[in-house]
Amino acid sequence: QIPLFLQMLAIAYEPESQIKTKVDLFDAYIAHQLRLDNRKRYRSWAQSQGAMTDFAYAEVEDEPTPAQTKQYLIWLAKHLAKDNITNNFLIERMQPTWLETTAQKWQYRLIVGLIFGLIFGLIVGLIVGLIFGLIFGLIVGLIFGLIVGLSDIETVETFQFSFSRKARKEFWNNLIFGLIFGLIFGLIGGLIGGLTFGLQTDFQTRETPNQGVIASAKNMLITIPFFYVASIAFLFLPTYVAGGDIAWQETLLPAALLSLLLGFFGGGGDAVVQHLILRFFLHRQGHIPHNYAKFLRYTTERRLTQQVGGSFRFIHRELLAHFAVMDMDSKLD
C-alpha cells in the first residue's frame, strides 16, 4: 500500500532480522541508516558515482553519533506532533514555548530583557547620557523581557517594493494607519508600524535553511535609512517649524543613533536576538546541535528527512509519529 515502506524493508532487511510490524520496520531502518559501517559505505559509493561530494560533515568522524542523531530527531518529532505542525519544519519557526520547564522560560525572558535593555540603553545613553540611558534601558528591557519574552518570534523576512496600484494603495493605507496610531500612542511607534508593516511581506519560496532569520538581519540594515529620515523629522522638525534655530550638523549623530534603535526593533533585529538566545538554550539543554542546518542536511543524507528548499520534513508522516512516541533516553541498538 505504501511503496516507501517496501523500499525501507529492502534496505533494512537482514537474514537475522525480526521485522513483523511497522514499528519493527522503522526501528530496523533507523538502525541501518545510522550504523557506522553503512555511513562509510554510503560515502564511498556516493563519491565513486559522483552522486554527492559536498557532504554536510567533511569526515564521517565529524558526524553526530547514532544516539545523538536519534535524540535530536525524537525531540524535534515530539514538538512537531505536540503543536500539530505539519510535517514541514523551518528552523526559524522554533518558538520560546519549546522550552520545557518554567525555570528555562524565565531564564530566557531574563536574558532577552537584559540584552534588549543593553542595546536600548547604549543607544539612548549616547543621546541623553550614558549612565541614565543604561539604567533606563535595563529597566525597560527587563520589563519587556518579562512581559512579552515568550511571545512568538516574528521574523521580518522581506520587504515588497512594488509600483503596482494595489501595492501603492496597501503601502499608503498601512503608513496612514501607523501615523494615526502614532498620534495617539507615540510618534515613534507610529513610524515603526507605518514604515515596517507598509512594506513587509513573507517569502513565497524558502530556498535555504533559516532564511527568515538571516533575512531579518539584512532587512534590519535596509530599514535604517528609512528611519534616519523619520528620526530627523521626529527630533528636529517641530523646532524648525516653530521658527527655532537648528544647527543641522548637530542632527547627524542623534538621528543616526535613533535610526539604529528603530531599525533594530522595527527591522527585525529583535527577532534575530530572540532566535539566537533560544538556540543557545536549546543547545545547552542537549535538544539541538550547534549547527542545526548542517545536522538536518546530514539526516537528509541518511534518508531520514527530506530537504525542500529551506524546510525539512521526515520522509513520511508515520516516521515522524514513530520518533514522537519514543523515549528521549532510548538507546540505538
Coordinates of C-alpha atoms in Angstrom, one line a residue, residues 64-306:
P64 CA 26.9 13.1 15.3
T65 CA 26.8 9.7 16.9
P66 CA 23.7 7.5 16.2
A67 CA 22.5 8.1 19.7
Q68 CA 22.8 11.9 19.3
T69 CA 21.0 11.8 15.9
K70 CA 18.2 9.8 17.4
Q71 CA 17.8 12.0 20.4
Y72 CA 17.7 15.2 18.3
L73 CA 15.1 13.7 16.0
I74 CA 13.0 12.4 18.8
W75 CA 12.9 15.9 20.4
L76 CA 12.0 17.5 17.1
A77 CA 9.3 15.0 16.3
K78 CA 7.7 15.4 19.7
H79 CA 7.4 19.1 19.3
L80 CA 6.1 18.9 15.8
A81 CA 3.5 16.4 16.9
K82 CA 2.6 18.3 20.1
D83 CA 2.0 21.5 18.3
N84 CA 0.1 19.8 15.5
I85 CA 2.6 21.2 13.0
T86 CA 2.5 19.6 9.6
N87 CA 5.5 17.5 8.5
N88 CA 7.3 20.6 7.4
F89 CA 9.9 22.1 9.7
L90 CA 11.5 25.6 9.4
I91 CA 14.4 26.4 11.8
E92 CA 13.2 30.0 12.1
R93 CA 9.8 28.8 13.3
M94 CA 11.1 27.5 16.6
Q95 CA 9.4 29.4 19.4
P96 CA 10.2 30.1 23.1
T97 CA 7.3 27.8 24.1
W98 CA 9.5 24.9 23.0
L99 CA 11.5 25.4 26.2
E100 CA 10.3 22.7 28.6
T101 CA 10.4 24.0 32.1
T102 CA 9.2 27.1 33.8
A103 CA 12.7 27.9 35.0
Q104 CA 14.1 27.7 31.5
K105 CA 11.3 30.1 30.2
W106 CA 12.1 32.6 33.0
Q107 CA 15.8 32.4 32.2
Y108 CA 15.1 33.0 28.6
R109 CA 12.9 36.0 29.4
L110 CA 15.6 37.5 31.7
I111 CA 18.4 37.2 29.1
V112 CA 16.2 38.6 26.3
G113 CA 15.3 41.6 28.6
L114 CA 18.9 42.2 29.6
I115 CA 20.2 42.2 26.0
F116 CA 17.4 44.4 24.7
G117 CA 17.9 46.7 27.7
L118 CA 21.6 47.0 27.0
I119 CA 21.0 47.8 23.3
F120 CA 18.3 50.3 24.1
G121 CA 20.3 51.8 26.9
L122 CA 23.5 52.2 25.0
I123 CA 21.9 53.9 22.1
V124 CA 19.7 56.2 24.2
G125 CA 22.6 56.8 26.5
L126 CA 24.7 58.2 23.7
I127 CA 21.9 60.7 23.1
V128 CA 20.9 61.8 26.6
G129 CA 23.7 60.5 28.8
L130 CA 25.3 57.0 29.2
I131 CA 24.6 56.3 32.8
F132 CA 20.9 57.4 32.6
G133 CA 20.5 55.6 29.3
L134 CA 21.8 52.3 30.7
I135 CA 19.7 52.4 33.8
F136 CA 16.6 53.4 31.9
G137 CA 17.3 50.9 29.2
L138 CA 17.8 48.0 31.6
I139 CA 14.6 48.8 33.3
V140 CA 12.7 49.0 30.0
G141 CA 14.4 45.8 28.7
L142 CA 13.7 43.8 31.8
I143 CA 10.0 44.8 31.8
F144 CA 9.8 44.0 28.1
G145 CA 11.5 40.6 28.5
L146 CA 9.4 39.5 31.5
I147 CA 6.1 40.6 30.0
V148 CA 6.4 39.6 26.3
G149 CA 9.6 37.5 26.3
L150 CA 7.6 34.3 25.5
S151 CA 5.7 35.8 22.6
D152 CA 6.2 34.3 19.2
I153 CA 9.4 35.2 17.3
E154 CA 8.2 37.0 14.2
T155 CA 11.0 37.5 11.6
V156 CA 11.0 40.5 9.3
E157 CA 11.8 38.4 6.2
T158 CA 11.4 40.5 3.2
F159 CA 10.1 43.9 2.0
Q160 CA 7.9 44.3 -1.0
F161 CA 8.8 47.2 -3.3
S162 CA 6.2 47.4 -6.0
F163 CA 4.8 50.2 -8.1
S164 CA 1.5 48.5 -8.9
R165 CA -1.6 50.3 -7.9
K166 CA -2.6 47.7 -5.4
A167 CA 0.9 47.7 -3.7
R168 CA 0.9 51.5 -3.5
K169 CA -2.6 51.5 -2.0
E170 CA -1.7 48.9 0.6
F171 CA 1.5 50.8 1.5
W172 CA -0.2 54.2 2.0
N173 CA -3.0 52.6 3.9
N174 CA -0.6 51.0 6.3
L175 CA 1.5 54.1 6.6
I176 CA -1.5 56.3 7.3
F177 CA -2.7 53.8 9.9
G178 CA 0.7 53.9 11.5
L179 CA 0.8 57.6 11.7
I180 CA -2.7 57.9 13.1
F181 CA -1.7 55.3 15.7
G182 CA 1.4 57.3 16.4
L183 CA -0.5 60.5 17.1
I184 CA -2.4 58.6 19.8
F185 CA 0.3 56.4 21.3
G186 CA 3.5 58.0 20.2
L187 CA 5.1 59.1 17.0
I188 CA 7.9 56.6 17.2
G189 CA 5.5 53.6 17.4
G190 CA 3.5 55.0 14.5
L191 CA 6.6 55.5 12.3
I192 CA 7.8 51.9 13.1
G193 CA 4.4 50.5 12.3
G194 CA 3.8 52.5 9.2
L195 CA 7.2 52.0 7.6
T196 CA 7.8 48.4 8.6
F197 CA 4.3 46.9 8.1
G198 CA 3.7 49.0 5.0
L199 CA 6.5 47.2 3.1
Q200 CA 6.8 43.9 5.0
T201 CA 5.7 40.6 3.3
D202 CA 6.6 37.0 3.6
F203 CA 8.8 34.7 1.5
Q204 CA 6.8 33.0 -1.2
T205 CA 9.6 30.4 -1.5
R206 CA 12.2 29.5 1.0
E207 CA 15.4 28.4 -0.7
T208 CA 17.9 27.9 2.2
P209 CA 17.6 26.8 5.9
N210 CA 17.0 29.6 8.4
Q211 CA 16.3 32.0 5.6
G212 CA 13.9 34.1 7.6
V213 CA 16.3 34.9 10.4
I214 CA 19.2 35.7 8.0
A215 CA 16.9 37.9 6.0
S216 CA 15.7 39.7 9.2
A217 CA 19.4 40.6 10.0
K218 CA 19.8 42.0 6.5
N219 CA 16.5 43.8 6.5
M220 CA 17.3 45.5 9.8
L221 CA 20.1 47.3 7.9
I222 CA 17.8 48.1 5.0
T223 CA 15.3 49.9 7.2
I224 CA 17.8 52.1 8.9
P225 CA 17.9 54.7 6.1
F226 CA 14.1 55.0 6.2
F227 CA 14.2 55.5 10.0
Y228 CA 17.0 58.0 9.6
V229 CA 14.8 60.4 7.7
A230 CA 12.0 59.7 10.2
S231 CA 14.4 60.4 13.1
I232 CA 15.5 63.8 11.8
A233 CA 11.8 64.7 11.4
F234 CA 11.0 63.5 14.9
L235 CA 13.9 65.2 16.6
F236 CA 14.1 68.5 14.9
L237 CA 11.2 69.2 12.6
P238 CA 9.0 70.6 15.4
T239 CA 11.7 73.1 16.4
Y240 CA 12.2 74.1 12.8
V241 CA 8.5 74.6 12.1
A242 CA 8.3 76.7 15.3
G243 CA 11.0 79.0 13.9
G244 CA 13.8 77.9 16.2
D245 CA 17.4 77.8 15.2
I246 CA 18.8 74.4 14.3
A247 CA 22.4 73.6 13.6
W248 CA 21.9 70.8 11.1
Q249 CA 25.3 69.3 11.7
E250 CA 24.1 68.6 15.2
T251 CA 21.3 66.4 13.9
L252 CA 23.5 63.8 12.4
L253 CA 24.6 61.8 15.4
P254 CA 21.3 61.8 17.4
A255 CA 19.3 61.0 14.3
A256 CA 21.7 58.2 13.4
L257 CA 21.5 56.7 16.8
L258 CA 17.7 56.9 16.9
S259 CA 17.5 55.3 13.5
L260 CA 19.7 52.4 14.7
L261 CA 17.3 51.9 17.6
L262 CA 14.2 52.0 15.4
G263 CA 15.9 49.9 12.7
F264 CA 16.8 47.2 15.3
F265 CA 13.3 46.9 16.8
G266 CA 11.4 47.7 13.6
G267 CA 13.5 45.9 11.0
G268 CA 13.9 42.5 12.6
G269 CA 16.9 42.8 14.9
D270 CA 14.8 41.8 17.9
A271 CA 13.8 38.6 16.2
V272 CA 17.4 37.7 15.4
V273 CA 18.4 38.2 19.0
Q274 CA 15.5 36.2 20.3
H275 CA 16.2 33.3 17.9
L276 CA 19.9 33.2 18.8
I277 CA 19.1 33.2 22.6
L278 CA 16.5 30.4 22.0
R279 CA 19.0 28.4 20.0
F280 CA 21.6 28.8 22.9
F281 CA 19.2 27.5 25.5
L282 CA 18.0 24.5 23.4
H283 CA 21.6 23.6 22.5
R284 CA 22.7 23.9 26.2
Q285 CA 19.8 21.5 27.1
G286 CA 21.0 19.0 24.5
H287 CA 18.0 19.2 22.3
I288 CA 19.6 20.6 19.1
P289 CA 23.2 20.6 17.8
H290 CA 25.3 23.8 17.5
N291 CA 24.7 23.9 13.7
Y292 CA 21.1 22.8 13.2
A293 CA 21.0 23.3 9.4
K294 CA 24.1 21.1 9.0
F295 CA 22.6 18.4 11.2
L296 CA 19.3 18.4 9.3
R297 CA 21.2 18.2 6.0
Y298 CA 23.0 15.2 7.4
T299 CA 19.7 13.5 8.3
T300 CA 18.6 14.1 4.7
E301 CA 21.8 12.3 3.5
R302 CA 20.8 9.4 5.8
R303 CA 17.3 9.4 4.2
L304 CA 15.5 10.1 7.5
T305 CA 14.4 13.5 6.4
Q306 CA 14.0 15.4 3.1

